[in-house]
């Protein structure tokens, strides 16, 4: 069941033989196993679903955000850019002043809603390269994170449902019976044939039938998390009505976790949360495990406020250190992009509907009644993945940041219109370059010991790699300095923060979690979200979050029999 407040949960507790003690909502279960997830975003939903497959596991999910139900900007794929930033389904964070962006601070959206960021993202479903995950396996010493070992989880996650499409994907590399619907474009855009024709005309931009095969390089059709013209998120898939109807799976919304608390020495199974920012604090304890799936911003924020982090920095802030783990919040890695639009001598790009309310209403009516028309797809249509040449002089100065020789340095995102508010006249297309194997690393730190205050988020965008996207500047006559300035003034994020609680080998004196995702040196506490990624994949990151959730579920099941 999905619940809105502790009182509802308490009622269920009675029904399910739970006992509430005093002002604290302490939950005691007659079952042998009780697992709490401190949130339920992309990866958390996976674990909640998989663990509750066993009726003996009683699972409670605490989600800070709101329900995803009936939020049109979430459900309609084409409206994805309207879902954030600065909306009711966004945490409404912003970054610190970014040196690589000329000192600008930018909005930094994260889903504040069931399904987490999978409910607000732009729906691109990209796996990255085989080398990305083989590198995870190498640096963690756990072969289980390698591409080949993740293939069963790919199939478990994916329910590939292409529309009537041939020549746009390779069925051999897909799963057709998973939980999360993945599809291909359902409505043609103006640029489709032009982008695909380019791949036959220019050797530099080869066609790739399926960028999700493990070999990503080239241009191909975007695969997207769309089901029958609507968004497929972890909320609509892993927590679909048939799953939340399970008697052993409960979700409490508006439950914002402030800290995890030490019950015995080095054991963290108790969670503290609020429902009202000015209201009472509640605690709940799990019999077996507490699983943090609050994402790359939320998870380190909770750990640090719990005293798990760099002990001397925490002491200086007035937070009592409980466990010295200096890597918490470090290694924040993200992808940078720059929106580039080009004027075209054509009609039929999005701007037509943006400027014409009648046309926009017709499109929405078509989507509402038939689930057809331009709104059934996200705004992006094709993606390309490329490397800068191996003999580039940059490699004399810097090591190659990519996971291997078949992993992209940069991506091109194609779209049949201009992102943002269009000018009064003109039609546009967009080709958006993004750095997907970044060298720069940022950090998440605290500004105070108030566990409800926003953390300091420094993704260090374009901190060290603006060279990679300069070939796609606006004007070929611009000098390098002018291009650099243009990028600093206009660059932004793809909103893929990763790595703030990264995995390292068992026994390593760096990192935050072991390869089985247990927090190093502690009992009872695991992290299951994109924060554990030791390196960001050269891909849009929801797939990686799903993989982490799927494999974690097996690791937890193995641990508890
Ligand atoms: C605007 C945007 C566009 C994107 N576009 C794409 C795309 O097209 N394709 C793609 O693959 N990826 C995209 N991404 C990235 C992708 O969605 C994320 O990488 C992925 O969903 C992260 O999953 P996660 O489980 O780590 O965290 P999340 O899905 O963010 O889940 C974290 C959850 O924890 C909750 N939470 C946080 N703190 C607390 C707390 N204190 N107490 C309780 N609950 C808490 C949050 O509300 C949230 O539900 C995009 C992201 C954004 C924001």
mmCIF file with all atom_site columns, C-alpha atoms and ligand atoms in Angstrom, residues 38-44 62-65 80 84 91 93 108-126 234 255-258 293-299 301-302 380 494-498 528-531 539-543 545-546, ligand 1:
data_model
loop_
_atom_site.group_PDB
_atom_site.id
_atom_site.type_symbol
_atom_site.label_atom_id
_atom_site.label_alt_id
_atom_site.label_comp_id
_atom_site.label_asym_id
_atom_site.label_entity_id
_atom_site.label_seq_id
_atom_site.pdbx_PDB_ins_code
_atom_site.Cartn_x
_atom_site.Cartn_y
_atom_site.Cartn_z
_atom_site.occupancy
_atom_site.B_iso_or_equiv
_atom_site.pdbx_formal_charge
_atom_site.auth_seq_id
_atom_site.auth_comp_id
_atom_site.auth_asym_id
_atom_site.auth_atom_id
_atom_site.pdbx_PDB_model_num
ATOM   1   C CA  . UNK A 1 38  ? 15.080 5.007  3.355   1.00 0.00 ? 38  UNK A CA  1
ATOM   2   C CA  . UNK A 1 39  ? 13.643 6.115  0.100   1.00 0.00 ? 39  UNK A CA  1
ATOM   3   C CA  . UNK A 1 40  ? 12.284 4.803  -3.077  1.00 0.00 ? 40  UNK A CA  1
ATOM   4   C CA  . UNK A 1 41  ? 13.748 6.258  -6.145  1.00 0.00 ? 41  UNK A CA  1
ATOM   5   C CA  . UNK A 1 42  ? 14.933 4.541  -9.270  1.00 0.00 ? 42  UNK A CA  1
ATOM   6   C CA  . UNK A 1 43  ? 17.071 1.881  -7.605  1.00 0.00 ? 43  UNK A CA  1
ATOM   7   C CA  . UNK A 1 44  ? 15.157 1.765  -4.322  1.00 0.00 ? 44  UNK A CA  1
ATOM   8   C CA  . UNK A 1 62  ? 10.141 5.881  3.110   1.00 0.00 ? 62  UNK A CA  1
ATOM   9   C CA  . UNK A 1 63  ? 9.969  8.470  0.326   1.00 0.00 ? 63  UNK A CA  1
ATOM   10  C CA  . UNK A 1 64  ? 10.418 12.158 1.004   1.00 0.00 ? 64  UNK A CA  1
ATOM   11  C CA  . UNK A 1 65  ? 8.558  13.275 -2.096  1.00 0.00 ? 65  UNK A CA  1
ATOM   12  C CA  . UNK A 1 80  ? 9.607  15.821 -19.626 1.00 0.00 ? 80  UNK A CA  1
ATOM   13  C CA  . UNK A 1 84  ? 11.837 20.219 -13.581 1.00 0.00 ? 84  UNK A CA  1
ATOM   14  C CA  . UNK A 1 91  ? 14.055 18.879 -4.768  1.00 0.00 ? 91  UNK A CA  1
ATOM   15  C CA  . UNK A 1 93  ? 18.570 22.166 -5.510  1.00 0.00 ? 93  UNK A CA  1
ATOM   16  C CA  . UNK A 1 108 ? 20.224 20.905 -10.190 1.00 0.00 ? 108 UNK A CA  1
ATOM   17  C CA  . UNK A 1 109 ? 16.986 18.897 -10.417 1.00 0.00 ? 109 UNK A CA  1
ATOM   18  C CA  . UNK A 1 110 ? 16.352 15.583 -8.606  1.00 0.00 ? 110 UNK A CA  1
ATOM   19  C CA  . UNK A 1 111 ? 13.009 13.812 -8.520  1.00 0.00 ? 111 UNK A CA  1
ATOM   20  C CA  . UNK A 1 112 ? 11.068 14.602 -5.315  1.00 0.00 ? 112 UNK A CA  1
ATOM   21  C CA  . UNK A 1 113 ? 8.441  12.046 -6.164  1.00 0.00 ? 113 UNK A CA  1
ATOM   22  C CA  . UNK A 1 114 ? 7.739  8.323  -6.259  1.00 0.00 ? 114 UNK A CA  1
ATOM   23  C CA  . UNK A 1 115 ? 10.154 6.866  -8.752  1.00 0.00 ? 115 UNK A CA  1
ATOM   24  C CA  . UNK A 1 116 ? 12.737 9.528  -7.912  1.00 0.00 ? 116 UNK A CA  1
ATOM   25  C CA  . UNK A 1 117 ? 14.583 10.877 -10.904 1.00 0.00 ? 117 UNK A CA  1
ATOM   26  C CA  . UNK A 1 118 ? 13.199 8.113  -13.159 1.00 0.00 ? 118 UNK A CA  1
ATOM   27  C CA  . UNK A 1 119 ? 9.887  9.986  -12.831 1.00 0.00 ? 119 UNK A CA  1
ATOM   28  C CA  . UNK A 1 120 ? 11.284 13.299 -14.063 1.00 0.00 ? 120 UNK A CA  1
ATOM   29  C CA  . UNK A 1 121 ? 14.090 12.361 -16.420 1.00 0.00 ? 121 UNK A CA  1
ATOM   30  C CA  . UNK A 1 122 ? 14.092 12.728 -20.216 1.00 0.00 ? 122 UNK A CA  1
ATOM   31  C CA  . UNK A 1 123 ? 13.417 8.994  -20.729 1.00 0.00 ? 123 UNK A CA  1
ATOM   32  C CA  . UNK A 1 124 ? 16.551 8.116  -22.732 1.00 0.00 ? 124 UNK A CA  1
ATOM   33  C CA  . UNK A 1 125 ? 17.517 4.515  -21.934 1.00 0.00 ? 125 UNK A CA  1
ATOM   34  C CA  . UNK A 1 126 ? 21.196 3.940  -22.658 1.00 0.00 ? 126 UNK A CA  1
ATOM   35  C CA  . UNK A 1 234 ? 10.394 2.791  -11.467 1.00 0.00 ? 234 UNK A CA  1
ATOM   36  C CA  . UNK A 1 255 ? 8.770  10.828 4.932   1.00 0.00 ? 255 UNK A CA  1
ATOM   37  C CA  . UNK A 1 256 ? 12.033 12.713 4.834   1.00 0.00 ? 256 UNK A CA  1
ATOM   38  C CA  . UNK A 1 257 ? 14.886 10.823 6.416   1.00 0.00 ? 257 UNK A CA  1
ATOM   39  C CA  . UNK A 1 258 ? 17.183 13.056 8.421   1.00 0.00 ? 258 UNK A CA  1
ATOM   40  C CA  . UNK A 1 293 ? 18.534 4.569  -1.943  1.00 0.00 ? 293 UNK A CA  1
ATOM   41  C CA  . UNK A 1 294 ? 18.278 8.343  -1.695  1.00 0.00 ? 294 UNK A CA  1
ATOM   42  C CA  . UNK A 1 295 ? 20.429 8.975  -4.770  1.00 0.00 ? 295 UNK A CA  1
ATOM   43  C CA  . UNK A 1 296 ? 23.800 10.619 -5.280  1.00 0.00 ? 296 UNK A CA  1
ATOM   44  C CA  . UNK A 1 297 ? 22.718 13.779 -3.463  1.00 0.00 ? 297 UNK A CA  1
ATOM   45  C CA  . UNK A 1 298 ? 20.363 12.357 -0.807  1.00 0.00 ? 298 UNK A CA  1
ATOM   46  C CA  . UNK A 1 299 ? 22.469 9.380  0.296   1.00 0.00 ? 299 UNK A CA  1
ATOM   47  C CA  . UNK A 1 301 ? 23.656 13.989 2.731   1.00 0.00 ? 301 UNK A CA  1
ATOM   48  C CA  . UNK A 1 302 ? 22.004 11.495 5.115   1.00 0.00 ? 302 UNK A CA  1
ATOM   49  C CA  . UNK A 1 380 ? 15.088 13.581 -28.324 1.00 0.00 ? 380 UNK A CA  1
ATOM   50  C CA  . UNK A 1 494 ? 22.817 16.404 -18.014 1.00 0.00 ? 494 UNK A CA  1
ATOM   51  C CA  . UNK A 1 495 ? 21.785 15.828 -14.373 1.00 0.00 ? 495 UNK A CA  1
ATOM   52  C CA  . UNK A 1 496 ? 23.632 12.541 -13.913 1.00 0.00 ? 496 UNK A CA  1
ATOM   53  C CA  . UNK A 1 497 ? 25.306 12.956 -10.495 1.00 0.00 ? 497 UNK A CA  1
ATOM   54  C CA  . UNK A 1 498 ? 27.065 9.732  -9.525  1.00 0.00 ? 498 UNK A CA  1
ATOM   55  C CA  . UNK A 1 528 ? 21.695 0.971  -3.336  1.00 0.00 ? 528 UNK A CA  1
ATOM   56  C CA  . UNK A 1 529 ? 21.640 3.828  -5.831  1.00 0.00 ? 529 UNK A CA  1
ATOM   57  C CA  . UNK A 1 530 ? 23.852 5.557  -8.366  1.00 0.00 ? 530 UNK A CA  1
ATOM   58  C CA  . UNK A 1 531 ? 26.056 7.011  -5.627  1.00 0.00 ? 531 UNK A CA  1
ATOM   59  C CA  . UNK A 1 539 ? 25.572 6.913  -20.842 1.00 0.00 ? 539 UNK A CA  1
ATOM   60  C CA  . UNK A 1 540 ? 22.417 8.442  -19.476 1.00 0.00 ? 540 UNK A CA  1
ATOM   61  C CA  . UNK A 1 541 ? 22.391 6.972  -16.027 1.00 0.00 ? 541 UNK A CA  1
ATOM   62  C CA  . UNK A 1 542 ? 18.971 5.518  -15.223 1.00 0.00 ? 542 UNK A CA  1
ATOM   63  C CA  . UNK A 1 543 ? 19.975 2.149  -16.678 1.00 0.00 ? 543 UNK A CA  1
ATOM   64  C CA  . UNK A 1 545 ? 20.672 2.777  -11.343 1.00 0.00 ? 545 UNK A CA  1
ATOM   65  C CA  . UNK A 1 546 ? 18.340 -0.042 -12.393 1.00 0.00 ? 546 UNK A CA  1
HETATM 66  C C1  . LIG B 2 .   ? 15.972 16.353 -15.311 1.00 0.00 ? 1   LIG B C1  1
HETATM 67  C C2  . LIG B 2 .   ? 16.666 15.029 -15.422 1.00 0.00 ? 1   LIG B C2  1
HETATM 68  C C3  . LIG B 2 .   ? 16.780 14.427 -16.675 1.00 0.00 ? 1   LIG B C3  1
HETATM 69  C C4  . LIG B 2 .   ? 17.414 13.185 -16.782 1.00 0.00 ? 1   LIG B C4  1
HETATM 70  N N1  . LIG B 2 .   ? 17.387 12.552 -17.997 1.00 0.00 ? 1   LIG B N1  1
HETATM 71  C C5  . LIG B 2 .   ? 17.791 11.259 -18.065 1.00 0.00 ? 1   LIG B C5  1
HETATM 72  C C6  . LIG B 2 .   ? 17.568 10.485 -19.244 1.00 0.00 ? 1   LIG B C6  1
HETATM 73  O O1  . LIG B 2 .   ? 16.980 10.942 -20.227 1.00 0.00 ? 1   LIG B O1  1
HETATM 74  N N2  . LIG B 2 .   ? 17.995 9.189  -19.235 1.00 0.00 ? 1   LIG B N2  1
HETATM 75  C C7  . LIG B 2 .   ? 18.631 8.636  -18.161 1.00 0.00 ? 1   LIG B C7  1
HETATM 76  O O2  . LIG B 2 .   ? 19.045 7.463  -18.234 1.00 0.00 ? 1   LIG B O2  1
HETATM 77  N N3  . LIG B 2 .   ? 18.857 9.349  -17.038 1.00 0.00 ? 1   LIG B N3  1
HETATM 78  C C8  . LIG B 2 .   ? 18.418 10.625 -16.950 1.00 0.00 ? 1   LIG B C8  1
HETATM 79  N N4  . LIG B 2 .   ? 18.553 11.303 -15.772 1.00 0.00 ? 1   LIG B N4  1
HETATM 80  C C9  . LIG B 2 .   ? 19.298 10.658 -14.650 1.00 0.00 ? 1   LIG B C9  1
HETATM 81  C C10 . LIG B 2 .   ? 18.587 9.465  -14.006 1.00 0.00 ? 1   LIG B C10 1
HETATM 82  O O3  . LIG B 2 .   ? 17.200 9.692  -13.929 1.00 0.00 ? 1   LIG B O3  1
HETATM 83  C C11 . LIG B 2 .   ? 19.193 9.220  -12.609 1.00 0.00 ? 1   LIG B C11 1
HETATM 84  O O4  . LIG B 2 .   ? 20.582 9.003  -12.751 1.00 0.00 ? 1   LIG B O4  1
HETATM 85  C C12 . LIG B 2 .   ? 18.626 8.011  -11.871 1.00 0.00 ? 1   LIG B C12 1
HETATM 86  O O5  . LIG B 2 .   ? 17.220 8.046  -11.883 1.00 0.00 ? 1   LIG B O5  1
HETATM 87  C C13 . LIG B 2 .   ? 19.166 7.998  -10.442 1.00 0.00 ? 1   LIG B C13 1
HETATM 88  O O6  . LIG B 2 .   ? 18.574 6.944  -9.695  1.00 0.00 ? 1   LIG B O6  1
HETATM 89  P P1  . LIG B 2 .   ? 18.851 6.809  -8.125  1.00 0.00 ? 1   LIG B P1  1
HETATM 90  O O7  . LIG B 2 .   ? 18.091 5.622  -7.671  1.00 0.00 ? 1   LIG B O7  1
HETATM 91  O O8  . LIG B 2 .   ? 20.307 6.863  -7.868  1.00 0.00 ? 1   LIG B O8  1
HETATM 92  O O9  . LIG B 2 .   ? 18.270 8.155  -7.484  1.00 0.00 ? 1   LIG B O9  1
HETATM 93  P P2  . LIG B 2 .   ? 16.829 8.812  -7.602  1.00 0.00 ? 1   LIG B P2  1
HETATM 94  O O10 . LIG B 2 .   ? 16.033 8.178  -8.681  1.00 0.00 ? 1   LIG B O10 1
HETATM 95  O O11 . LIG B 2 .   ? 17.014 10.294 -7.660  1.00 0.00 ? 1   LIG B O11 1
HETATM 96  O O12 . LIG B 2 .   ? 16.110 8.406  -6.238  1.00 0.00 ? 1   LIG B O12 1
HETATM 97  C C14 . LIG B 2 .   ? 16.371 8.987  -5.010  1.00 0.00 ? 1   LIG B C14 1
HETATM 98  C C15 . LIG B 2 .   ? 15.088 9.003  -4.213  1.00 0.00 ? 1   LIG B C15 1
HETATM 99  O O13 . LIG B 2 .   ? 15.373 9.256  -2.858  1.00 0.00 ? 1   LIG B O13 1
HETATM 100 C C16 . LIG B 2 .   ? 14.476 10.199 -2.359  1.00 0.00 ? 1   LIG B C16 1
HETATM 101 N N5  . LIG B 2 .   ? 15.152 10.863 -1.257  1.00 0.00 ? 1   LIG B N5  1
HETATM 102 C C17 . LIG B 2 .   ? 16.249 11.647 -1.300  1.00 0.00 ? 1   LIG B C17 1
HETATM 103 N N6  . LIG B 2 .   ? 16.573 12.076 -0.078  1.00 0.00 ? 1   LIG B N6  1
HETATM 104 C C18 . LIG B 2 .   ? 15.677 11.524 0.765   1.00 0.00 ? 1   LIG B C18 1
HETATM 105 C C19 . LIG B 2 .   ? 15.483 11.604 2.158   1.00 0.00 ? 1   LIG B C19 1
HETATM 106 N N7  . LIG B 2 .   ? 16.275 12.340 2.943   1.00 0.00 ? 1   LIG B N7  1
HETATM 107 N N8  . LIG B 2 .   ? 14.458 10.918 2.717   1.00 0.00 ? 1   LIG B N8  1
HETATM 108 C C20 . LIG B 2 .   ? 13.625 10.161 1.951   1.00 0.00 ? 1   LIG B C20 1
HETATM 109 N N9  . LIG B 2 .   ? 13.750 10.077 0.611   1.00 0.00 ? 1   LIG B N9  1
HETATM 110 C C21 . LIG B 2 .   ? 14.768 10.744 0.032   1.00 0.00 ? 1   LIG B C21 1
HETATM 111 C C22 . LIG B 2 .   ? 14.182 11.096 -3.535  1.00 0.00 ? 1   LIG B C22 1
HETATM 112 O O14 . LIG B 2 .   ? 13.000 11.860 -3.359  1.00 0.00 ? 1   LIG B O14 1
HETATM 113 C C23 . LIG B 2 .   ? 14.102 10.089 -4.662  1.00 0.00 ? 1   LIG B C23 1
HETATM 114 O O15 . LIG B 2 .   ? 12.831 9.531  -4.789  1.00 0.00 ? 1   LIG B O15 1
HETATM 115 C C24 . LIG B 2 .   ? 17.969 12.556 -15.629 1.00 0.00 ? 1   LIG B C24 1
HETATM 116 C C25 . LIG B 2 .   ? 17.840 13.163 -14.382 1.00 0.00 ? 1   LIG B C25 1
HETATM 117 C C26 . LIG B 2 .   ? 17.185 14.382 -14.268 1.00 0.00 ? 1   LIG B C26 1
HETATM 118 C C27 . LIG B 2 .   ? 17.039 14.994 -12.905 1.00 0.00 ? 1   LIG B C27 1
#
